[in-house]
Short mmCIF file of C-alpha atoms in Angstrom, two decimals:
data_model
loop_
_atom_site.label_atom_id
_atom_site.label_comp_id
_atom_site.label_asym_id
_atom_site.label_seq_id
_atom_site.Cartn_x
_atom_site.Cartn_y
_atom_site.Cartn_z
CA MET A 767 -5.41 -0.11 -17.78
CA HIS A 768 -6.71 -1.71 -14.58
CA PRO A 769 -5.56 -5.38 -14.38
CA ILE A 770 -9.07 -6.75 -13.77
CA LEU A 771 -10.47 -4.79 -16.72
CA PHE A 772 -7.59 -6.02 -18.88
CA ILE A 773 -8.28 -9.62 -17.87
CA LEU A 774 -12.00 -9.24 -18.64
CA ILE A 775 -11.34 -7.73 -22.07
CA LEU A 776 -8.77 -10.40 -22.91
CA SER A 777 -11.17 -13.12 -21.70
CA LEU A 778 -13.95 -11.71 -23.88
CA ILE A 779 -11.71 -11.64 -26.94
CA CYS A 780 -10.53 -15.21 -26.37
CA SER A 781 -14.01 -16.58 -25.67
CA VAL A 782 -15.52 -14.90 -28.77
CA ALA A 783 -12.63 -16.14 -30.92
CA LEU A 784 -13.01 -19.68 -29.59
CA SER A 785 -16.77 -19.55 -30.14
CA PHE A 786 -16.19 -18.64 -33.79
CA MET A 787 -13.69 -21.46 -34.17
CA ILE A 788 -15.97 -24.17 -32.79
CA GLY A 789 -19.19 -22.59 -34.07
CA ASN A 790 -20.90 -22.69 -30.69
CA PHE A 791 -22.05 -19.44 -29.04
CA TRP A 792 -24.14 -21.17 -26.38
CA MET A 793 -20.97 -21.74 -24.39
CA LEU A 794 -19.80 -18.11 -24.64
CA LEU A 795 -20.56 -17.18 -21.01
CA ALA A 796 -18.95 -20.35 -19.66
CA MET A 797 -15.85 -19.84 -21.82
CA PHE A 798 -15.63 -16.19 -20.77
CA SER A 799 -15.77 -17.18 -17.08
CA GLY A 800 -13.21 -19.92 -17.62
CA PHE A 801 -10.74 -17.66 -19.41
CA ALA A 802 -11.14 -14.95 -16.75
CA PHE A 803 -10.41 -17.47 -14.00
CA ILE A 804 -7.40 -18.90 -15.85
CA PHE A 805 -5.87 -15.50 -16.59
CA ALA A 806 -6.36 -14.34 -12.98
CA VAL A 807 -4.70 -17.50 -11.66
CA LEU A 808 -1.81 -17.12 -14.12
CA LEU A 809 -1.28 -13.53 -13.01
CA TRP A 810 -1.04 -14.52 -9.34
CA LEU A 811 1.22 -17.46 -10.20
CA PHE A 812 3.47 -14.94 -11.92
CA PHE A 813 3.50 -12.78 -8.78
CA ALA A 814 4.27 -15.87 -6.69
CA PHE A 815 7.16 -16.73 -9.01
CA LEU A 816 8.58 -13.19 -8.75
CA SER A 817 8.38 -13.41 -4.97
CA ALA A 818 9.92 -16.89 -4.79
CA ILE A 819 13.09 -16.00 -6.72
CA VAL A 820 14.06 -13.21 -4.31
CA PRO A 821 16.60 -14.54 -1.76
CA LYS A 822 15.38 -14.64 1.83
CA GLY A 823 16.81 -12.10 4.25
CA LYS A 824 18.72 -10.16 1.60
CA TYR A 825 19.05 -6.38 1.95
CA TYR A 826 18.64 -4.21 -1.13
CA GLY A 827 20.05 -0.69 -1.27
CA LYS A 828 17.41 0.49 -3.70
CA PRO A 829 14.10 -0.86 -5.02
CA SER A 830 13.61 -2.54 -8.37
CA ALA A 831 11.45 -0.51 -10.76
CA PHE A 832 10.20 -3.78 -12.26
CA TYR A 833 9.13 -5.16 -8.87
CA LEU A 834 7.54 -1.85 -7.85
CA TRP A 835 5.47 -1.90 -11.03
CA ASN A 836 4.33 -5.45 -10.41
CA LEU A 837 3.64 -4.83 -6.72
CA ASN A 838 1.37 -1.91 -7.63
CA LEU A 839 -0.25 -4.10 -10.26
CA ALA A 840 -1.07 -6.64 -7.54
CA TYR A 841 -2.34 -3.84 -5.28
CA ALA A 842 -4.56 -2.54 -8.09
CA PHE A 843 -5.98 -6.04 -8.58
CA VAL A 844 -6.78 -6.42 -4.86
CA CYS A 845 -8.27 -2.93 -4.44
CA GLY A 846 -10.25 -3.22 -7.65
CA GLY A 847 -11.49 -6.68 -6.75
CA ALA A 848 -12.53 -5.40 -3.31
CA ARG A 849 -14.49 -2.62 -5.07
CA ALA A 850 -12.60 0.16 -3.34
CA LYS A 851 -13.16 3.50 -5.07
CA ILE A 852 -10.09 5.57 -4.26
CA ARG A 853 -10.40 9.35 -3.87
CA THR A 854 -7.53 11.60 -2.92
CA SER A 855 -6.65 15.23 -2.30
CA GLY A 856 -3.68 17.38 -1.32
CA LEU A 857 -1.13 15.71 -3.58
CA GLU A 858 0.05 19.14 -4.69
CA LYS A 859 1.51 19.57 -1.17
CA LEU A 860 3.99 16.72 -1.61
CA PRO A 861 7.63 17.87 -1.47
CA ASP A 862 9.98 17.12 -4.34
CA LYS A 863 12.48 15.30 -2.11
CA PRO A 864 12.06 12.09 -0.05
CA PHE A 865 9.72 12.44 2.92
CA LEU A 866 8.32 10.56 5.90
CA LEU A 867 4.67 9.68 5.29
CA VAL A 868 2.64 9.49 8.48
CA SER A 869 -0.89 8.08 8.52
CA ASN A 870 -3.55 6.44 10.64
CA HIS A 871 -3.98 2.68 10.16
CA LEU A 872 -7.34 0.96 9.62
CA SER A 873 -6.85 -2.02 7.32
CA GLN A 874 -4.45 -4.20 5.35
CA LEU A 875 -5.56 -2.15 2.35
CA ASP A 876 -4.03 1.07 3.72
CA ASN A 877 -0.54 0.79 2.30
CA MET A 878 -1.93 -0.65 -0.95
CA VAL A 879 -4.08 2.43 -1.46
CA GLN A 880 -1.25 4.77 -0.47
CA SER A 881 1.25 2.99 -2.71
CA LEU A 882 -1.12 3.22 -5.69
CA VAL A 883 -1.80 6.91 -5.17
CA LEU A 884 1.90 7.68 -4.66
CA ARG A 885 3.20 5.32 -7.36
CA PRO A 886 4.87 8.15 -9.35
CA ARG A 887 7.07 8.49 -6.24
CA ARG A 888 9.09 5.64 -4.79
CA ILE A 889 7.90 4.84 -1.28
CA SER A 890 8.75 2.05 1.16
CA PHE A 891 6.71 1.12 4.23
CA ILE A 892 7.82 -0.05 7.63
CA ALA A 893 5.80 -3.26 8.00
CA LYS A 894 5.40 -5.93 10.64
CA GLU A 895 7.86 -8.77 10.20
CA GLN A 896 5.06 -11.37 9.87
CA LEU A 897 4.36 -10.09 6.34
CA PHE A 898 7.84 -11.22 5.34
CA THR A 899 6.90 -14.82 6.06
CA ILE A 900 3.99 -14.94 3.56
CA PRO A 901 5.34 -16.67 0.40
CA ILE A 902 3.53 -14.62 -2.26
CA VAL A 903 4.27 -11.36 -0.43
CA ARG A 904 7.77 -11.81 1.07
CA GLY A 905 9.91 -11.53 -2.03
CA MET A 906 7.89 -8.75 -3.65
CA ILE A 907 8.02 -6.40 -0.68
CA THR A 908 11.65 -7.31 0.05
CA ARG A 909 12.68 -6.32 -3.47
CA CYS A 910 10.66 -3.11 -3.12
CA CYS A 911 12.65 -2.29 0.04
CA TYR A 912 9.86 -2.58 2.59
CA ILE A 913 11.35 -2.52 6.08
CA PRO A 914 10.47 -5.26 8.62
CA ILE A 915 9.91 -4.39 12.25
CA GLY A 916 9.18 -6.63 15.23
CA ARG A 917 6.36 -5.98 17.68
CA LYS A 918 8.45 -6.24 20.86
CA SER A 919 12.08 -6.00 19.79
CA THR A 920 14.00 -2.80 20.53
CA LYS A 921 16.82 -4.04 18.31
CA SER A 922 14.37 -4.52 15.44
CA ASP A 923 13.00 -1.01 16.00
CA ARG A 924 16.50 0.48 15.84
CA HIS A 925 17.34 -1.46 12.68
CA ALA A 926 14.13 -0.30 10.97
CA VAL A 927 14.88 3.33 11.83
CA ASP A 928 18.46 3.01 10.58
CA VAL A 929 17.38 1.50 7.27
CA ALA A 930 14.64 4.12 6.78
CA GLU A 931 17.12 6.92 7.49
CA ASP A 932 19.58 5.40 5.01
CA TYR A 933 16.99 5.34 2.21
CA ILE A 934 15.99 8.95 2.85
CA ASN A 935 19.54 10.26 3.30
CA ARG A 936 20.63 8.71 0.00
CA GLY A 937 17.54 10.05 -1.77
CA VAL A 938 16.51 6.51 -2.73
CA MET A 939 12.88 6.72 -1.66
CA SER A 940 10.36 8.05 0.84
CA VAL A 941 9.23 5.97 3.81
CA GLY A 942 5.72 5.41 5.18
CA VAL A 943 4.99 4.73 8.85
CA TYR A 944 1.92 4.06 10.99
CA PRO A 945 2.67 5.58 14.42
CA GLU A 946 -0.21 3.70 16.06
CA GLY A 947 1.88 0.56 15.59
CA HIS A 948 -1.13 -1.58 14.67
CA ARG A 949 -4.50 -1.38 12.95
CA SER A 950 -7.27 0.37 14.87
CA LYS A 951 -9.97 -2.15 15.80
CA ASP A 952 -12.74 0.41 16.27
CA GLY A 953 -11.76 3.02 13.70
CA GLN A 954 -10.68 5.49 16.37
CA LEU A 955 -7.20 6.98 16.21
CA GLN A 956 -4.97 5.27 18.78
CA LYS A 957 -2.05 6.69 20.75
CA PHE A 958 1.09 7.33 18.69
CA GLN A 959 4.51 5.81 19.31
CA ALA A 960 6.81 8.83 19.05
CA GLY A 961 9.95 6.87 18.12
CA CYS A 962 9.20 6.78 14.40
CA PHE A 963 9.47 10.58 14.17
CA LYS A 964 13.18 10.23 14.91
CA ILE A 965 13.55 9.29 11.23
CA ALA A 966 12.50 12.78 10.17
CA ILE A 967 14.46 14.53 12.94
CA ASP A 968 17.71 12.68 12.12
CA THR A 969 17.43 13.09 8.34
CA GLY A 970 15.79 16.51 8.26
CA CYS A 971 13.23 15.24 5.75
CA PRO A 972 9.74 16.78 5.66
CA ILE A 973 6.89 14.94 7.37
CA VAL A 974 3.84 14.42 5.16
CA VAL A 975 0.80 14.20 7.42
CA SER A 976 -2.03 12.17 5.87
CA ALA A 977 -5.29 10.44 6.73
CA ILE A 978 -6.99 7.40 5.28
CA ILE A 979 -10.75 6.90 5.61
CA GLY A 980 -12.97 3.99 4.58
CA THR A 981 -10.63 1.03 4.21
CA ASP A 982 -12.11 -0.52 7.35
CA GLU A 983 -15.54 -0.53 5.67
CA VAL A 984 -14.55 -2.43 2.51
CA HIS A 985 -14.96 -5.95 3.92
CA LYS A 986 -18.40 -5.04 5.31
CA ARG A 987 -19.77 -4.01 1.91
CA PHE A 988 -17.98 -6.45 -0.37
CA PRO A 989 -19.11 -7.90 -2.76
CA LEU A 990 -22.54 -6.25 -3.10
CA GLU A 991 -21.43 -2.64 -2.70
CA SER A 992 -18.43 -0.54 -3.57
CA THR A 993 -16.71 1.55 -0.88
CA GLU A 994 -15.36 5.05 -1.21
CA VAL A 995 -11.87 5.16 0.25
CA ARG A 996 -10.17 8.49 0.88
CA PHE A 997 -6.45 9.14 1.15
CA ASP A 998 -5.78 12.82 1.80
CA ILE A 999 -2.61 14.81 2.38
CA ILE A 1000 -3.34 17.11 5.31
CA ASP A 1001 -0.11 19.01 5.86
CA VAL A 1002 3.66 18.97 5.43
CA ILE A 1003 5.79 19.70 8.51
CA ASP A 1004 9.44 20.66 8.81
CA PRO A 1005 10.94 18.68 11.75
CA ALA A 1006 13.91 21.02 12.24
CA GLY A 1007 14.41 21.89 15.91
CA ARG A 1008 11.49 19.74 17.02
CA LYS A 1009 11.35 16.79 19.43
CA SER A 1010 9.73 13.42 18.76
CA VAL A 1011 7.07 13.74 21.46
CA GLU A 1012 6.17 17.26 20.35
CA LEU A 1013 5.81 16.16 16.72
CA SER A 1014 3.82 13.10 17.75
CA GLU A 1015 1.28 15.13 19.70
CA GLU A 1016 0.87 17.78 17.00
CA ILE A 1017 0.47 15.28 14.15
CA HIS A 1018 -1.88 13.08 16.16
CA GLY A 1019 -4.08 16.13 16.72
CA LYS A 1020 -4.09 17.07 13.04
CA ILE A 1021 -5.04 13.58 11.88
CA LYS A 1022 -7.69 13.13 14.56
CA LYS A 1023 -9.32 16.46 13.74
CA TYR A 1024 -9.29 15.73 10.01
CA ILE A 1025 -10.88 12.30 10.44
CA GLU A 1026 -13.60 13.66 12.73
CA GLU A 1027 -14.44 16.40 10.24
CA ASN A 1028 -14.44 14.24 7.12
CA LYS A 1029 -15.62 10.77 8.11
CA LYS A 1030 -19.19 10.11 7.03
#
């Protein structure tokens, strides 16, 4: 059940029960609103607690199933609260073994949507190191084996690639990357940084080419309108015998063409 729907149902049950107890139904709406607020705050305090108890800077060789479940619960709360209606296609193309997920990047919601859609599979994301300084986020994504990367540090880039390759080689989980290196400000696909494709070349894992559409529109329509968000698997590529630049150009072309043909 969606966390927001669960909170609303629980709030309704509690407010009706309390109304019966005190014999006052005039306060039902106020009590319902109060319970919903309290339960939502308690849920996020619980997430904050889970994040706080994870040691800073610690490396984990595999993700915690408990933390992955709770991280996706938080993602579902955010996406549902933002009124994002997620649609997807091409999941039947996903390989059975760990893969490198490649996608365009439009919004902070991107990896949330992708994580929710791919939650039956374990997937980590290479994320900017600033996210690991946010208290309520740091511990959760650390325990779920997200991989920090610096904007200008070659050493940080190398470390991120090494960790990603280790996860894939050991069959621990798949890894998601955004080759643009940052969110697109105008919705147009930016130039790719070819270095991330070295992960697939070194490990021999398949590259899952995907596109995300609509996440950059959510904040413009919220709260009055919902937004259809699409996350589609376009193709799966074998990197054997290929070079990073060659893969980068081919995949960039596939994603760009798909977005142009499917964006409303």
